[in-house]
C-alpha cells in the first residue's frame, strides 16, 4: 500500500534485471547445461571382437547380442540420474546399428533379429518411454568405406546423418568425434589414409544441414558450436572453467586440449563444456575389465570435477555381449546417484540468516533469499558495476558441513573469476576454501567444519555480481568412508 508518501512510487518500482554480458548461452544451451549428467552407450561389432577400434573388415555376422534389452540400458541410466543417452549409431569401423539404405555393412546383414532389427529405433523409443533425451554418435572416420578420403564419402556421411536426423524423431544431441584418418580396411585397400582436417569434412555445411532438419539439436565437437569436448577423456574440467571459447581459433580434430579444458574468459562464443569418461577403462565392453569398473566414490570425484566445475558429465556405460549393461556397472552407477541424492538433500542455507554487503537497489526482487533454490530465474544481485561483495550466513546453533555449491544466473553470462570462503572460529575468521570461476554450478570440497557463521567473498567479476544459488552441505558418509 503506498499512496501517501512522496517518493514511495519510486521505491516500489522494481529495478531492472542485471544487464547481460556480450556472450551468453542460447536458450537451448541453457536447457542442455541443466541436464548436468548424461550417458554414453558404446556398443557395436567391437563388443564382439574385444577391440576398441574396429579395423572395418569385421563380418556383419559377428554382431549377435543374445539378450539385448535396450530398456535395461535406459532404466540403468535413469536410476543413475542421467538425463540423456547418446548411442554409437556408427563407430570408426563403419558398422551401422540401423539398417542404413546407403551400405550393406549394417545390422541388416547380422543375425540380430534375422536382419530385421534396428537398434537406433529401439533405443530412441526406450529413451522417450522413460523420459530421457536422445543423442547419437556418427563417427566421421569410417574404416570400412572404400571411398573414405574422397569427396564421395562426404555425400555418404551426410546421407547417413540425414537418415538419422529424419527418421527417428527429435534428437537432442549429435556427437561428432575428432578421431580422423589412419590405417583401415577401406573396402579391401588395407592402407593408411590421411585427410586434411581443415577442409575434408566441410563441417559448416554439415552442421547447417543438421540444424535445418533439427533446429533444436545440440552439436558436439572439439569446437562446438553448441557443446565442446573438455580436452581429456577422464571427465575433468579445469579448476578454472569458462563456458566461452573463440571457436574461430579452433579446428575439429586439432585437439587444443589446454584451451578446451579451461575455456576462455575473453572467448567470443558460448560453448557448453562436456566431460566424457567411461565407467570402465575402455569405451567398449571387455570381459577382462570386469574388475576395473569405477567405484561410486571415483564417480563422485569425477562428478565434482565436471558438474562441480561448470560442465556436463557424460558417463559411458558399455553393454556386454549379451546386450546388457553389466551388473557391476549398474551397481556402481546406482550407488553414485544415491550418494548425490544423500549429499545434496539438506541445504543448511535453509536455516541460516543470510545478509549481503550490497543488494541491487535494496529491492525485494534481488534479495538474498533467492539463493535458497537452484532456479536461475530468481537471483541475488548487486548494484550495477559492483564487482566485489560479501554474503554472510549465521546460524543459532553450530552446523557441520564440507561442501559448498554456488551458481551464477548464466543466462546473463559468466562473471566471477575469484572468490574465497571463510568460517567463524572464536572471534576471528578463517579461510577454508578459495576458487576462481563459478558459472552454472561450482561445488567446492573441503574438510568438515563446525561453525555458526560462514562468509562468501566474491573478489573479482567482469560485471555486476549475481548468484542464483548457494548450497551448504555435509557429504554423505557413503562417499567419505
Ligand atoms: C574417441 C574415440 O576414438 C573413442 O573410441 C570413443 O568413441 C571416444 C568417446 O571418442 O575419440
Short mmCIF file of C-alpha atoms and ligand atoms in Angstrom, two decimals:
data_model
loop_
_atom_site.label_atom_id
_atom_site.label_comp_id
_atom_site.label_asym_id
_atom_site.label_seq_id
_atom_site.Cartn_x
_atom_site.Cartn_y
_atom_site.Cartn_z
CA UNK A 1 0.00 0.00 0.00
CA UNK A 2 1.53 3.29 -0.99
CA UNK A 3 -0.43 6.39 -1.81
CA UNK A 4 0.52 8.99 0.75
CA UNK A 5 4.24 9.45 0.97
CA UNK A 6 6.15 11.38 -1.60
CA UNK A 7 8.74 9.22 -3.35
CA UNK A 8 7.20 5.90 -2.41
CA UNK A 9 6.25 5.20 -6.02
CA UNK A 10 9.92 5.33 -6.84
CA UNK A 11 10.72 2.94 -4.00
CA UNK A 12 8.16 0.45 -5.27
CA UNK A 13 9.47 0.40 -8.80
CA UNK A 14 11.36 -2.81 -9.34
CA UNK A 15 14.84 -2.07 -10.69
CA UNK A 16 15.75 -3.76 -13.95
CA UNK A 17 17.42 -7.13 -14.18
CA UNK A 18 21.17 -7.06 -14.49
CA UNK A 19 22.44 -6.28 -17.99
CA UNK A 20 23.65 -9.30 -19.92
CA UNK A 21 27.30 -9.80 -20.87
CA UNK A 22 28.21 -9.70 -24.56
CA UNK A 23 28.48 -13.52 -24.66
CA UNK A 24 25.55 -15.54 -23.30
CA UNK A 25 24.17 -19.06 -23.89
CA UNK A 26 21.35 -19.73 -26.32
CA UNK A 27 18.09 -20.90 -24.75
CA UNK A 28 18.83 -24.46 -25.91
CA UNK A 29 22.35 -24.39 -24.45
CA UNK A 30 20.95 -23.17 -21.15
CA UNK A 31 18.44 -26.03 -21.06
CA UNK A 32 21.14 -28.51 -22.02
CA UNK A 33 23.52 -27.34 -19.28
CA UNK A 34 20.82 -28.08 -16.73
CA UNK A 35 20.82 -31.77 -17.66
CA UNK A 36 24.14 -31.94 -15.71
CA UNK A 37 24.75 -35.71 -16.04
CA UNK A 38 24.20 -37.69 -19.23
CA UNK A 39 25.26 -41.10 -20.56
CA UNK A 40 27.04 -42.74 -23.46
CA UNK A 41 26.36 -46.21 -24.87
CA UNK A 42 29.32 -47.65 -26.78
CA UNK A 43 28.05 -50.79 -28.46
CA UNK A 44 28.87 -52.28 -31.86
CA UNK A 45 30.85 -55.05 -33.52
CA UNK A 46 33.82 -54.15 -31.24
CA UNK A 47 31.82 -55.60 -28.35
CA UNK A 48 32.12 -58.98 -30.09
CA UNK A 49 35.74 -58.70 -31.24
CA UNK A 50 37.05 -57.35 -27.92
CA UNK A 51 38.51 -54.27 -29.58
CA UNK A 52 38.33 -50.54 -29.03
CA UNK A 53 38.69 -49.51 -32.67
CA UNK A 54 37.43 -51.98 -35.30
CA UNK A 55 39.53 -52.10 -38.45
CA UNK A 56 36.49 -52.05 -40.75
CA UNK A 57 36.79 -55.58 -42.16
CA UNK A 58 34.66 -57.30 -39.49
CA UNK A 59 31.93 -59.56 -40.86
CA UNK A 60 28.39 -58.40 -40.03
CA UNK A 61 27.53 -61.88 -38.71
CA UNK A 62 29.79 -61.20 -35.71
CA UNK A 63 27.20 -58.83 -34.30
CA UNK A 64 24.98 -61.17 -32.31
CA UNK A 65 23.74 -60.00 -28.90
CA UNK A 66 21.82 -62.80 -27.24
CA UNK A 67 19.74 -60.95 -24.63
CA UNK A 68 19.72 -57.38 -25.89
CA UNK A 69 17.42 -55.23 -23.79
CA UNK A 70 17.53 -51.56 -24.63
CA UNK A 71 15.12 -50.80 -21.79
CA UNK A 72 17.70 -52.15 -19.36
CA UNK A 73 20.17 -49.54 -20.64
CA UNK A 74 17.64 -46.76 -20.28
CA UNK A 75 16.44 -47.87 -16.84
CA UNK A 76 20.04 -48.11 -15.65
CA UNK A 77 20.76 -44.61 -16.91
CA UNK A 78 17.64 -43.30 -15.24
CA UNK A 79 18.47 -44.91 -11.91
CA UNK A 80 21.89 -43.25 -12.25
CA UNK A 81 20.28 -39.82 -12.64
CA UNK A 82 21.35 -39.46 -16.29
CA UNK A 83 19.04 -37.23 -18.33
CA UNK A 84 20.15 -38.10 -21.85
CA UNK A 85 21.73 -41.14 -23.55
CA UNK A 86 23.99 -41.00 -26.61
CA UNK A 87 24.31 -44.17 -28.73
CA UNK A 88 27.19 -45.02 -31.10
CA UNK A 89 24.99 -45.44 -34.18
CA UNK A 90 28.26 -45.89 -36.10
CA UNK A 91 31.78 -46.08 -34.67
CA UNK A 92 35.07 -45.85 -36.59
CA UNK A 93 34.71 -49.42 -38.02
CA UNK A 94 31.68 -48.25 -40.03
CA UNK A 95 29.15 -50.89 -38.86
CA UNK A 96 25.69 -49.29 -38.56
CA UNK A 97 23.26 -50.14 -35.77
CA UNK A 98 20.40 -49.13 -38.05
CA UNK A 99 19.54 -50.57 -41.49
CA UNK A 100 21.01 -47.68 -43.47
CA UNK A 101 19.92 -47.53 -47.09
CA UNK A 102 23.45 -46.49 -48.08
CA UNK A 103 25.52 -49.51 -47.02
CA UNK A 104 25.38 -53.26 -46.58
CA UNK A 105 27.72 -53.00 -43.59
CA UNK A 106 24.96 -52.85 -41.02
CA UNK A 107 22.68 -54.69 -38.67
CA UNK A 108 20.55 -55.80 -41.64
CA UNK A 109 23.20 -58.39 -42.52
CA UNK A 110 23.68 -59.58 -38.95
CA UNK A 111 21.93 -62.45 -37.11
CA UNK A 112 20.27 -59.91 -34.80
CA UNK A 113 16.50 -60.35 -35.33
CA UNK A 114 17.37 -62.12 -38.58
CA UNK A 115 18.48 -58.87 -40.11
CA UNK A 116 15.15 -57.16 -39.32
CA UNK A 117 16.40 -55.25 -36.28
CA UNK A 118 17.00 -51.53 -35.84
CA UNK A 119 18.78 -50.74 -32.58
CA UNK A 120 18.66 -46.98 -33.18
CA UNK A 121 14.87 -47.22 -33.30
CA UNK A 122 14.63 -49.45 -30.24
CA UNK A 123 16.96 -47.05 -28.43
CA UNK A 124 15.10 -43.82 -29.24
CA UNK A 125 11.77 -45.42 -28.36
CA UNK A 126 13.03 -46.67 -25.00
CA UNK A 127 14.59 -43.29 -24.17
CA UNK A 128 11.34 -41.50 -24.95
CA UNK A 129 9.27 -44.02 -22.99
CA UNK A 130 11.35 -43.35 -19.89
CA UNK A 131 11.72 -39.58 -20.36
CA UNK A 132 15.38 -39.45 -21.42
CA UNK A 133 16.67 -37.21 -24.15
CA UNK A 134 18.29 -38.87 -27.14
CA UNK A 135 21.76 -38.34 -28.56
CA UNK A 136 23.51 -40.09 -31.46
CA UNK A 137 27.19 -40.59 -32.34
CA UNK A 138 28.01 -40.90 -36.03
CA UNK A 139 31.75 -41.38 -36.49
CA UNK A 140 33.12 -39.21 -39.29
CA UNK A 141 36.07 -41.58 -39.66
CA UNK A 142 34.91 -44.78 -41.39
CA UNK A 143 37.49 -47.56 -41.79
CA UNK A 144 35.10 -49.73 -43.80
CA UNK A 145 34.30 -47.41 -46.71
CA UNK A 146 36.28 -47.71 -49.94
CA UNK A 147 35.59 -44.01 -50.63
CA UNK A 148 36.85 -42.71 -47.27
CA UNK A 149 39.16 -39.78 -48.03
CA UNK A 150 37.37 -38.92 -51.31
CA UNK A 151 34.57 -36.35 -51.79
CA UNK A 152 32.03 -39.17 -52.36
CA UNK A 153 32.40 -40.23 -48.74
CA UNK A 154 31.19 -36.82 -47.54
CA UNK A 155 27.99 -37.35 -49.53
CA UNK A 156 27.66 -40.81 -47.95
CA UNK A 157 28.26 -39.37 -44.47
CA UNK A 158 25.69 -36.62 -44.95
CA UNK A 159 23.16 -39.11 -46.33
CA UNK A 160 23.54 -41.19 -43.19
CA UNK A 161 23.23 -38.16 -40.99
CA UNK A 162 20.07 -37.19 -42.84
CA UNK A 163 18.65 -40.69 -42.25
CA UNK A 164 19.34 -40.48 -38.52
CA UNK A 165 18.00 -36.96 -38.14
CA UNK A 166 14.92 -37.51 -40.27
CA UNK A 167 13.63 -40.96 -39.37
CA UNK A 168 13.90 -41.11 -35.58
CA UNK A 169 12.04 -38.10 -34.17
CA UNK A 170 13.68 -35.45 -32.03
CA UNK A 171 17.43 -35.88 -31.49
CA UNK A 172 18.74 -33.67 -28.69
CA UNK A 173 22.45 -34.02 -29.39
CA UNK A 174 24.66 -35.20 -32.22
CA UNK A 175 28.23 -36.20 -31.34
CA UNK A 176 30.93 -35.57 -33.93
CA UNK A 177 34.07 -37.33 -32.87
CA UNK A 178 37.52 -35.86 -33.58
CA UNK A 179 39.45 -39.11 -34.32
CA UNK A 180 40.25 -38.98 -38.02
CA UNK A 181 42.10 -40.96 -40.65
CA UNK A 182 44.83 -43.57 -40.32
CA UNK A 183 45.01 -47.19 -41.33
CA UNK A 184 41.95 -49.26 -42.12
CA UNK A 185 40.29 -51.80 -44.40
CA UNK A 186 38.73 -49.20 -46.72
CA UNK A 187 36.91 -51.76 -48.84
CA UNK A 188 39.96 -54.01 -49.13
CA UNK A 189 42.62 -51.37 -49.79
CA UNK A 190 44.13 -52.06 -46.35
CA UNK A 191 46.13 -48.86 -46.23
CA UNK A 192 46.62 -45.69 -44.29
CA UNK A 193 44.61 -42.64 -45.37
CA UNK A 194 45.16 -39.09 -44.24
CA UNK A 195 42.60 -36.38 -44.65
CA UNK A 196 43.04 -32.62 -44.37
CA UNK A 197 41.27 -31.82 -41.12
CA UNK A 198 40.74 -28.24 -42.17
CA UNK A 199 38.91 -28.87 -45.41
CA UNK A 200 37.84 -32.50 -45.84
CA UNK A 201 34.64 -32.62 -43.85
CA UNK A 202 33.42 -29.06 -44.56
CA UNK A 203 31.79 -29.09 -41.16
CA UNK A 204 29.97 -25.79 -41.55
CA UNK A 205 27.80 -27.27 -44.32
CA UNK A 206 27.12 -30.47 -42.35
CA UNK A 207 26.19 -28.53 -39.21
CA UNK A 208 23.88 -26.22 -41.17
CA UNK A 209 22.18 -29.29 -42.64
CA UNK A 210 21.75 -30.83 -39.17
CA UNK A 211 20.22 -27.62 -37.79
CA UNK A 212 17.91 -27.31 -40.76
CA UNK A 213 16.46 -30.75 -40.07
CA UNK A 214 16.51 -30.46 -36.26
CA UNK A 215 16.56 -26.77 -35.22
CA UNK A 216 16.96 -27.57 -31.50
CA UNK A 217 19.74 -30.11 -31.82
CA UNK A 218 22.94 -29.56 -29.83
CA UNK A 219 26.03 -30.17 -31.94
CA UNK A 220 29.06 -31.57 -30.12
CA UNK A 221 32.63 -31.47 -31.45
CA UNK A 222 36.01 -30.21 -30.22
CA UNK A 223 34.89 -26.73 -31.26
CA UNK A 224 31.16 -26.84 -30.61
CA UNK A 225 29.24 -24.98 -31.94
CA UNK A 226 26.90 -25.86 -29.04
CA UNK A 227 28.87 -28.26 -26.85
CA UNK A 228 32.62 -28.90 -26.76
CA UNK A 229 34.99 -31.62 -25.64
CA UNK A 230 36.81 -30.86 -22.41
CA UNK A 231 40.26 -31.87 -23.70
CA UNK A 232 40.68 -35.24 -21.90
CA UNK A 233 38.79 -38.50 -21.51
CA UNK A 234 38.99 -38.62 -17.70
CA UNK A 235 35.93 -36.46 -17.10
CA UNK A 236 37.77 -33.44 -15.67
CA UNK A 237 37.14 -29.79 -16.47
CA UNK A 238 39.77 -27.25 -15.45
CA UNK A 239 39.72 -25.90 -11.91
CA UNK A 240 39.08 -22.60 -13.68
CA UNK A 241 36.46 -23.14 -16.34
CA UNK A 242 34.78 -20.58 -18.58
CA UNK A 243 31.86 -21.50 -20.84
CA UNK A 244 33.33 -19.30 -23.56
CA UNK A 245 35.74 -20.05 -26.40
CA UNK A 246 36.73 -18.26 -29.57
CA UNK A 247 35.80 -21.07 -31.92
CA UNK A 248 37.42 -19.40 -34.96
CA UNK A 249 40.76 -20.24 -33.39
CA UNK A 250 39.90 -23.98 -33.37
CA UNK A 251 39.55 -26.79 -35.85
CA UNK A 252 37.76 -30.12 -35.38
CA UNK A 253 40.40 -32.72 -34.61
CA UNK A 254 43.11 -30.18 -33.75
CA UNK A 255 42.86 -31.01 -30.03
CA UNK A 256 43.90 -27.78 -28.34
CA UNK A 257 43.42 -29.59 -25.08
CA UNK A 258 44.56 -26.93 -22.58
CA UNK A 259 42.36 -24.28 -24.14
CA UNK A 260 39.37 -26.63 -24.18
CA UNK A 261 40.00 -27.57 -20.57
CA UNK A 262 39.82 -24.03 -19.14
CA UNK A 263 37.68 -22.17 -21.68
CA UNK A 264 38.50 -18.54 -22.39
CA UNK A 265 37.41 -15.54 -20.29
CA UNK A 266 37.70 -13.44 -23.46
CA UNK A 267 36.06 -16.07 -25.71
CA UNK A 268 33.59 -14.74 -28.25
CA UNK A 269 31.28 -17.79 -28.34
CA UNK A 270 29.32 -19.57 -25.63
CA UNK A 271 30.01 -23.31 -25.89
CA UNK A 272 28.98 -25.68 -23.07
CA UNK A 273 31.85 -27.88 -21.80
CA UNK A 274 31.27 -31.65 -21.75
CA UNK A 275 33.43 -34.12 -19.80
CA UNK A 276 33.34 -37.63 -21.27
CA UNK A 277 34.61 -40.63 -19.34
CA UNK A 278 33.93 -44.36 -19.31
CA UNK A 279 32.81 -46.27 -16.23
CA UNK A 280 35.47 -48.82 -17.31
CA UNK A 281 38.97 -48.27 -18.72
CA UNK A 282 37.75 -48.89 -22.29
CA UNK A 283 34.86 -47.33 -24.19
CA UNK A 284 33.62 -50.78 -25.30
CA UNK A 285 32.91 -53.77 -23.08
CA UNK A 286 35.80 -56.15 -22.39
CA UNK A 287 35.38 -59.04 -20.00
CA UNK A 288 38.96 -58.53 -18.81
CA UNK A 289 37.87 -55.16 -17.38
CA UNK A 290 35.06 -56.54 -15.19
CA UNK A 291 37.17 -55.96 -12.11
CA UNK A 292 38.02 -52.40 -13.15
CA UNK A 293 34.60 -50.76 -13.03
CA UNK A 294 34.89 -47.34 -11.39
CA UNK A 295 33.62 -47.32 -7.83
CA UNK A 296 30.88 -44.88 -6.74
CA UNK A 297 33.47 -42.82 -4.84
CA UNK A 298 35.56 -42.49 -8.01
CA UNK A 299 32.48 -41.43 -9.94
CA UNK A 300 31.80 -38.82 -7.23
CA UNK A 301 35.31 -37.43 -7.63
CA UNK A 302 34.65 -37.12 -11.37
CA UNK A 303 31.27 -35.50 -10.67
CA UNK A 304 32.92 -32.78 -8.57
CA UNK A 305 35.49 -32.21 -11.33
CA UNK A 306 32.87 -31.93 -14.08
CA UNK A 307 29.42 -30.85 -12.90
CA UNK A 308 31.11 -29.21 -9.91
CA UNK A 309 33.26 -27.18 -12.31
CA UNK A 310 30.54 -25.82 -14.58
CA UNK A 311 30.48 -28.63 -17.15
CA UNK A 312 28.34 -31.58 -18.25
CA UNK A 313 29.34 -35.09 -17.15
CA UNK A 314 28.98 -37.76 -19.87
CA UNK A 315 29.44 -41.26 -18.39
CA UNK A 316 29.88 -44.21 -20.74
CA UNK A 317 28.08 -47.49 -19.93
CA UNK A 318 29.15 -50.15 -22.44
CA UNK A 319 26.74 -53.08 -22.87
CA UNK A 320 28.33 -56.53 -22.92
CA UNK A 321 27.94 -59.35 -25.46
CA UNK A 322 24.53 -60.22 -24.07
CA UNK A 323 23.48 -56.67 -24.94
CA UNK A 324 23.09 -55.74 -21.28
CA UNK A 325 24.93 -53.29 -19.06
CA UNK A 326 26.92 -55.46 -16.70
CA UNK A 327 25.60 -55.90 -13.13
CA UNK A 328 28.73 -54.33 -11.59
CA UNK A 329 28.35 -51.19 -13.69
CA UNK A 330 24.67 -50.95 -12.75
CA UNK A 331 25.52 -51.28 -9.06
CA UNK A 332 28.22 -48.65 -9.18
CA UNK A 333 26.18 -46.09 -11.12
CA UNK A 334 23.14 -46.56 -8.89
CA UNK A 335 25.20 -46.11 -5.72
CA UNK A 336 26.77 -42.98 -7.24
CA UNK A 337 23.31 -41.47 -7.70
CA UNK A 338 22.35 -42.36 -4.13
CA UNK A 339 25.42 -40.55 -2.82
CA UNK A 340 24.49 -37.44 -4.83
CA UNK A 341 20.93 -37.58 -3.51
CA UNK A 342 22.08 -38.02 0.09
CA UNK A 343 24.76 -35.34 -0.05
CA UNK A 344 22.63 -32.65 -1.63
CA UNK A 345 19.36 -33.40 0.19
CA UNK A 346 19.63 -30.94 3.04
CA UNK A 347 20.78 -27.40 2.25
CA UNK A 348 21.89 -25.78 5.51
CA UNK A 349 21.24 -22.39 3.96
CA UNK A 350 17.55 -23.00 4.69
CA UNK A 351 18.06 -22.41 8.42
CA UNK A 352 20.63 -19.61 8.13
CA UNK A 353 20.05 -15.90 8.45
CA UNK A 354 21.69 -14.52 5.33
CA UNK A 355 22.81 -10.98 4.61
CA UNK A 356 24.63 -9.35 1.71
CA UNK A 357 27.04 -6.40 1.62
CA UNK A 358 25.02 -5.00 -1.27
CA UNK A 359 21.63 -5.84 -2.76
CA UNK A 360 20.58 -4.34 -6.05
CA UNK A 361 18.61 -1.15 -5.29
CA UNK A 362 17.74 -2.73 -1.94
CA UNK A 363 14.98 -4.47 -3.90
CA UNK A 364 12.93 -7.45 -2.84
CA UNK A 365 13.36 -8.96 -6.29
CA UNK A 366 17.12 -9.39 -5.78
CA UNK A 367 17.06 -10.43 -2.11
CA UNK A 368 19.50 -12.96 -0.65
CA UNK A 369 16.63 -15.41 -0.04
CA UNK A 370 16.72 -16.06 -3.79
CA UNK A 371 19.88 -18.07 -3.17
CA UNK A 372 17.92 -20.84 -1.47
CA UNK A 373 16.87 -22.61 -4.64
CA UNK A 374 18.62 -23.66 -7.82
CA UNK A 375 16.24 -21.63 -10.01
CA UNK A 376 18.35 -19.47 -12.29
CA UNK A 377 15.46 -17.03 -12.77
CA UNK A 378 15.49 -15.91 -9.15
CA UNK A 379 18.82 -14.50 -8.14
CA UNK A 380 20.59 -12.13 -5.76
CA UNK A 381 22.47 -9.27 -7.45
CA UNK A 382 24.40 -6.17 -6.56
CA UNK A 383 24.06 -2.64 -7.87
CA UNK A 384 25.49 -2.03 -11.31
CA UNK A 385 29.26 -2.28 -11.60
CA UNK A 386 29.76 -3.66 -8.09
CA UNK A 387 32.38 -6.37 -8.61
CA UNK A 388 33.26 -7.33 -5.03
CA UNK A 389 30.72 -8.37 -2.41
CA UNK A 390 30.27 -10.48 0.70
CA UNK A 391 27.47 -12.82 1.69
CA UNK A 392 27.24 -13.78 5.36
CA UNK A 393 25.29 -16.72 6.78
CA UNK A 394 24.64 -17.07 10.51
CA UNK A 395 23.10 -19.96 12.44
CA UNK A 396 21.87 -20.02 16.00
CA UNK A 397 23.45 -23.43 16.60
CA UNK A 398 26.73 -24.71 15.15
CA UNK A 399 26.48 -26.51 11.81
CA UNK A 400 28.87 -29.04 10.27
CA UNK A 401 29.49 -29.06 6.52
CA UNK A 402 32.13 -29.83 3.90
CA UNK A 403 30.59 -28.92 0.54
CA UNK A 404 29.69 -25.51 -0.87
CA UNK A 405 27.68 -25.14 -4.06
CA UNK A 406 27.48 -21.83 -5.95
CA UNK A 407 25.56 -20.89 -9.07
CA UNK A 408 25.54 -17.87 -11.35
CA UNK A 409 22.46 -16.98 -13.40
CA UNK A 410 24.44 -17.75 -16.56
CA UNK A 411 21.68 -16.59 -18.87
CA UNK A 412 23.32 -13.19 -18.29
CA UNK A 413 26.83 -14.53 -18.94
CA UNK A 414 29.63 -15.86 -16.75
CA UNK A 415 31.19 -13.28 -14.45
CA UNK A 416 33.04 -14.35 -11.31
CA UNK A 417 36.78 -15.07 -11.55
CA UNK A 418 37.85 -15.09 -7.88
CA UNK A 419 36.17 -15.85 -4.56
CA UNK A 420 37.04 -17.16 -1.13
CA UNK A 421 35.13 -18.69 1.75
CA UNK A 422 35.61 -18.13 5.47
CA UNK A 423 34.11 -19.58 8.63
CA UNK A 424 33.99 -18.05 12.06
CA UNK A 425 36.43 -19.53 14.59
CA UNK A 426 36.17 -17.92 18.03
CA UNK A 427 36.28 -14.20 17.46
CA UNK A 428 38.10 -14.43 14.11
CA UNK A 429 37.54 -15.73 10.60
CA UNK A 430 39.45 -18.50 8.89
CA UNK A 431 39.64 -19.06 5.13
CA UNK A 432 38.59 -22.62 4.31
CA UNK A 433 38.45 -22.50 0.52
CA UNK A 434 39.28 -20.32 -2.46
CA UNK A 435 38.08 -20.57 -6.02
CA UNK A 436 38.16 -18.86 -9.39
CA UNK A 437 35.24 -19.39 -11.74
CA UNK A 438 31.67 -20.37 -10.78
CA UNK A 439 29.46 -20.44 -13.89
CA UNK A 440 26.30 -22.55 -13.96
CA UNK A 441 27.46 -24.65 -11.00
CA UNK A 442 30.56 -24.78 -8.84
CA UNK A 443 30.96 -27.21 -5.95
CA UNK A 444 33.86 -26.92 -3.52
CA UNK A 445 35.03 -29.73 -1.25
CA UNK A 446 36.86 -29.12 2.00
CA UNK A 447 37.43 -30.81 5.35
CA UNK A 448 34.31 -30.76 7.58
CA UNK A 449 33.97 -27.54 9.59
CA UNK A 450 31.67 -26.83 12.52
CA UNK A 451 30.70 -23.20 12.89
CA UNK A 452 27.87 -20.71 13.43
CA UNK A 453 28.89 -18.37 10.61
CA UNK A 454 30.10 -18.54 7.01
CA UNK A 455 31.19 -15.76 4.67
CA UNK A 456 31.47 -15.95 0.88
CA UNK A 457 33.56 -13.16 -0.60
CA UNK A 458 33.31 -12.51 -4.32
CA UNK A 459 36.70 -10.93 -5.04
CA UNK A 460 36.61 -10.38 -8.78
CA UNK A 461 33.99 -10.32 -11.53
CA UNK A 462 33.79 -8.97 -15.07
CA UNK A 463 30.40 -7.32 -14.48
CA UNK A 464 27.77 -6.70 -11.79
CA UNK A 465 27.71 -9.68 -9.39
CA UNK A 466 24.77 -12.07 -9.39
CA UNK A 467 24.30 -15.50 -7.83
CA UNK A 468 21.31 -17.75 -8.39
CA UNK A 469 22.02 -20.38 -5.76
CA UNK A 470 24.11 -21.25 -2.70
CA UNK A 471 24.12 -24.70 -1.14
CA UNK A 472 25.86 -25.72 2.08
CA UNK A 473 26.03 -29.47 2.62
CA UNK A 474 27.54 -32.30 4.59
CA UNK A 475 28.74 -35.10 2.28
CA UNK A 476 27.12 -38.49 2.58
CA UNK A 477 29.18 -40.85 4.75
CA UNK A 478 28.88 -43.31 1.84
CA UNK A 479 31.17 -41.01 -0.10
CA UNK A 480 33.68 -40.19 2.58
CA UNK A 481 34.13 -43.64 4.11
C1 LIG B 1 37.13 -41.11 -29.17
C2 LIG B 1 37.01 -42.41 -29.95
O1 LIG B 1 38.16 -42.67 -30.71
C3 LIG B 1 36.77 -43.47 -28.89
O2 LIG B 1 36.73 -44.75 -29.44
C4 LIG B 1 35.47 -43.14 -28.18
O3 LIG B 1 34.37 -43.24 -29.05
C5 LIG B 1 35.54 -41.73 -27.57
C6 LIG B 1 34.28 -41.29 -26.91
O4 LIG B 1 35.88 -40.80 -28.57
O5 LIG B 1 37.58 -40.08 -29.91
#
